[in-house]
Amino acid sequence: MELAGKTAVVTGASSGIGASTVRKLREAGVRVVGGARRLERVDADVALPLDVTDEGSSAAFVEAAVAELGGIDILFNNAGLALGRTSVEESNDDDDRQMLETNVLGLVRMTRLVLPHMEDGRGHIVNLGSWAGREAYPQGGMYVGSKTAVLALTQVMRKELVGRIKVSTVDPGMVGDTEFSDVRFRGDQERKGAVYRGVDYLTPADVADCILFAVTRPDYMVVDEMVIKPLQQASQDSIVRR
């Protein structure tokens, strides 16, 4: 399916997978509104401030996006984060609340706000999940829990919107060249380096290619779920490092 002339909203568009997806969609002829807190880093047709954890910010963003686009064909729920690698016993409410509000409540909020502006038979919601939502691992805590919720919510949306709006999830394993681990380890470059050392990890562009594949299938076809991982990764604790 050709994307030229379609419209899209991308959350978390300032870096990593969000920024790469904005780029790929625009190259395919899509008019994209990108939202993020770091507005100066968003390279989209229209850049608007967005904090998905804030109801007012989210509502204002969608209102402005619709004013620019007229309607929304594609919503890519990308905004998300991980904070820390601690056991549940050692976790804290502040980190857990931020992950839950961003990864889960923010995704639901944006979907709820955008859906009235999607045309039946034309709209497509793509949620960025994670391999962590399919396989729990120690010291994953609320991040694992939040991405498990994303998978479940995607399945709920798919059943509620069947025959009307396409719903997909793309669940990557290890993705490097992003700020994910910078945020998770609060700038500790040694810990970040240890995560990716000796692995030919996925890049944001790899994930964006998969999102582009999902949104270019024929009208009668839906990519329900896509799991992508590096060749060297079978699971979170089964990684071959050179």
Coordinates of C-alpha atoms in Angstrom, one line a residue:
M1 CA 0.0 0.0 0.0
E2 CA 1.3 3.4 -0.9
L3 CA 1.7 5.9 1.9
A4 CA 2.0 9.1 -0.1
G5 CA -0.6 11.6 1.1
K6 CA -1.3 9.8 4.4
T7 CA -0.8 11.4 7.8
A8 CA 0.9 10.2 11.0
V9 CA 1.5 11.1 14.6
V10 CA 4.6 9.8 16.3
T11 CA 5.2 10.2 20.1
G12 CA 8.7 10.2 21.5
A13 CA 9.9 11.6 18.2
S14 CA 13.0 13.4 19.4
S15 CA 15.5 10.5 19.2
G16 CA 16.1 6.8 18.6
I17 CA 13.3 4.7 17.2
G18 CA 10.8 7.6 17.2
A19 CA 13.1 9.8 15.2
S20 CA 14.0 7.0 12.7
T21 CA 10.4 6.2 12.2
V22 CA 9.5 9.9 11.5
R23 CA 12.3 9.9 8.9
K24 CA 11.1 6.7 7.2
L25 CA 7.5 7.8 7.1
R26 CA 8.4 11.2 5.6
E27 CA 10.6 9.5 3.0
A28 CA 7.5 7.4 2.0
G29 CA 5.4 10.6 1.5
V30 CA 3.6 10.7 4.8
R31 CA 3.0 14.1 6.5
V32 CA 4.2 13.6 10.1
V33 CA 3.5 15.4 13.3
G34 CA 6.2 14.5 15.9
G35 CA 5.7 15.1 19.6
A36 CA 8.3 15.1 22.4
R37 CA 9.3 17.1 25.4
R38 CA 12.6 18.0 23.7
L39 CA 10.9 19.9 20.9
E40 CA 14.1 21.3 19.4
R41 CA 15.2 17.8 18.5
V42 CA 12.1 16.8 16.6
D43 CA 12.7 16.7 12.8
A44 CA 9.2 16.3 11.4
D45 CA 6.8 18.2 9.1
V46 CA 5.3 19.6 12.3
A47 CA 7.0 19.5 15.7
L48 CA 4.8 19.9 18.8
P49 CA 5.5 19.7 22.5
L50 CA 4.2 16.5 24.1
D51 CA 4.4 14.9 27.5
V52 CA 2.2 11.8 27.3
T53 CA 2.1 11.6 31.1
D54 CA 0.2 14.9 31.2
E55 CA -3.5 14.9 30.2
G56 CA -3.5 18.6 29.3
S57 CA -0.3 18.3 27.2
S58 CA -1.6 15.2 25.4
A59 CA -5.0 16.8 24.6
A60 CA -3.4 20.0 23.4
F61 CA -1.0 18.1 21.2
V62 CA -3.7 16.0 19.5
E63 CA -5.9 19.1 19.0
A64 CA -3.0 20.9 17.3
A65 CA -2.0 17.8 15.3
V66 CA -5.5 17.5 13.9
A67 CA -5.6 21.2 13.0
E68 CA -2.4 20.6 11.0
L69 CA -3.3 17.3 9.4
G70 CA -7.1 17.3 9.1
G71 CA -7.2 13.7 10.2
I72 CA -4.8 11.0 11.4
D73 CA -4.1 7.8 9.5
I74 CA -1.2 6.4 11.6
L75 CA -0.5 6.6 15.3
F76 CA 2.9 5.3 16.4
N77 CA 2.9 5.0 20.2
N78 CA 6.6 5.1 20.7
A79 CA 7.1 7.2 23.9
G80 CA 8.5 5.1 26.7
L81 CA 11.4 4.5 29.0
A82 CA 13.1 2.2 31.5
L83 CA 14.6 3.4 34.8
G84 CA 17.1 1.3 36.7
R85 CA 17.9 -2.4 36.9
T86 CA 16.9 -3.3 40.4
S87 CA 14.9 -6.1 42.1
V88 CA 11.3 -5.5 43.0
E89 CA 12.4 -5.5 46.6
E90 CA 14.8 -2.6 45.9
S91 CA 12.6 -0.6 43.5
N92 CA 11.0 2.7 44.4
D93 CA 7.6 4.4 43.7
D94 CA 9.0 7.3 41.8
D95 CA 10.7 5.2 39.1
D96 CA 7.9 2.7 38.9
R97 CA 5.3 5.5 38.6
Q98 CA 7.1 7.2 35.8
M99 CA 7.5 4.0 33.8
L100 CA 3.8 3.1 34.4
E101 CA 2.5 6.5 33.5
T102 CA 4.7 6.8 30.4
N103 CA 4.7 3.3 29.0
V104 CA 1.1 2.3 29.8
L105 CA -1.1 5.2 30.7
G106 CA 0.5 7.5 28.2
L107 CA -0.1 5.0 25.4
V108 CA -3.7 4.5 26.4
R109 CA -4.3 8.2 26.7
M110 CA -2.9 9.0 23.3
T111 CA -4.8 6.2 21.7
R112 CA -8.1 7.4 23.3
L113 CA -7.5 11.0 22.1
V114 CA -6.5 10.1 18.5
L115 CA -9.1 7.4 17.7
P116 CA -12.0 9.9 17.1
H117 CA -9.8 11.4 14.4
M118 CA -9.2 8.1 12.6
E119 CA -11.3 7.0 9.7
D120 CA -12.7 3.5 9.8
G121 CA -11.0 1.3 7.3
R122 CA -8.1 3.6 7.0
G123 CA -6.5 4.1 10.5
H124 CA -3.6 2.2 11.9
I125 CA -2.3 2.1 15.5
V126 CA 1.2 0.8 16.0
N127 CA 2.4 0.3 19.6
L128 CA 6.1 -0.1 20.4
G129 CA 6.4 -3.1 22.7
S130 CA 9.5 -5.0 23.7
W131 CA 10.8 -8.5 24.0
A132 CA 10.6 -7.7 27.7
G133 CA 6.8 -7.8 27.4
R134 CA 7.1 -11.5 26.3
E135 CA 9.8 -12.8 28.7
A136 CA 10.3 -11.6 32.2
Y137 CA 13.8 -11.2 33.5
P138 CA 15.3 -10.5 36.9
Q139 CA 15.8 -6.8 37.8
G140 CA 13.4 -5.9 35.1
G141 CA 10.7 -4.8 37.5
M142 CA 8.1 -2.3 36.3
Y143 CA 9.7 -2.0 32.8
V144 CA 8.9 -5.7 32.2
G145 CA 5.5 -5.2 33.8
S146 CA 4.7 -2.1 31.6
K147 CA 5.7 -3.8 28.4
T148 CA 3.7 -6.9 29.2
A149 CA 0.8 -4.5 29.7
V150 CA 1.4 -2.9 26.3
L151 CA 1.2 -6.4 24.7
A152 CA -2.1 -7.1 26.5
L153 CA -3.6 -3.7 25.7
T154 CA -2.7 -4.1 22.1
Q155 CA -4.6 -7.4 22.0
V156 CA -7.6 -5.7 23.7
M157 CA -7.5 -2.8 21.1
R158 CA -7.3 -5.3 18.3
K159 CA -10.5 -7.0 19.4
E160 CA -12.3 -3.8 20.2
L161 CA -11.4 -2.2 16.8
V162 CA -11.6 -5.3 14.6
G163 CA -12.9 -4.5 11.1
R164 CA -12.4 -0.7 11.8
I165 CA -8.8 0.2 12.7
K166 CA -5.6 -1.8 12.2
V167 CA -3.7 -2.5 15.4
S168 CA -0.1 -3.7 15.5
T169 CA 2.7 -4.2 17.9
V170 CA 6.5 -4.3 17.1
D171 CA 8.5 -5.9 19.9
P172 CA 12.3 -5.5 19.5
G173 CA 15.0 -7.2 21.5
M174 CA 18.3 -5.5 22.0
V175 CA 18.4 -2.1 20.2
G176 CA 21.5 0.0 20.3
D177 CA 22.4 3.5 19.1
T178 CA 19.6 5.0 21.2
E179 CA 19.3 6.9 24.5
F180 CA 17.4 4.0 26.2
S181 CA 20.3 2.8 28.3
D182 CA 21.5 6.3 29.0
V183 CA 18.2 7.0 30.6
R184 CA 17.9 3.6 32.3
F185 CA 21.4 3.9 33.9
R186 CA 21.2 7.6 34.4
G187 CA 24.2 8.4 32.2
D188 CA 26.5 5.6 33.5
Q189 CA 28.3 4.8 30.2
E190 CA 30.2 1.8 31.7
R191 CA 26.9 0.1 32.5
K192 CA 25.4 1.0 29.1
G193 CA 28.5 -0.3 27.3
A194 CA 28.3 -3.6 29.1
V195 CA 24.8 -4.2 27.7
Y196 CA 25.8 -4.0 24.1
R197 CA 29.4 -5.2 24.2
G198 CA 30.2 -7.9 21.7
V199 CA 26.7 -7.9 20.1
D200 CA 25.6 -6.8 16.6
Y201 CA 22.5 -5.2 18.0
L202 CA 19.5 -3.8 16.1
T203 CA 19.5 -0.2 15.2
P204 CA 16.6 2.3 15.3
A205 CA 16.5 2.2 11.5
D206 CA 16.0 -1.6 11.7
V207 CA 12.9 -1.1 13.9
A208 CA 11.6 1.7 11.8
D209 CA 11.8 -0.6 8.7
C210 CA 9.6 -3.1 10.4
I211 CA 7.1 -0.4 11.3
L212 CA 7.1 0.8 7.7
F213 CA 6.5 -2.8 6.6
A214 CA 3.5 -3.1 9.0
V215 CA 1.8 0.1 7.8
T216 CA 2.3 -0.7 4.1
R217 CA 0.4 -4.0 4.0
P218 CA -2.8 -4.2 1.8
D219 CA -6.0 -2.9 3.3
Y220 CA -7.3 -6.4 4.0
M221 CA -4.1 -7.5 5.9
V222 CA -2.9 -6.7 9.4
V223 CA 0.5 -7.4 10.9
D224 CA -0.8 -8.3 14.4
E225 CA 2.6 -8.8 16.2
M226 CA 6.2 -8.6 15.1
V227 CA 9.1 -9.8 17.2
I228 CA 12.6 -8.8 16.1
K229 CA 15.9 -9.6 17.8
P230 CA 19.6 -9.7 16.9
L231 CA 20.9 -13.0 15.6
Q232 CA 23.0 -13.3 18.8
Q233 CA 20.0 -12.9 21.2
A234 CA 17.6 -15.8 21.9
S235 CA 16.4 -14.3 25.1
Q236 CA 17.3 -11.7 27.8
D237 CA 19.7 -14.2 29.4
S238 CA 20.8 -16.1 26.3
I239 CA 23.1 -13.8 24.4
V240 CA 26.2 -14.9 22.5
R241 CA 28.9 -12.2 22.8
R242 CA 32.0 -12.1 20.7

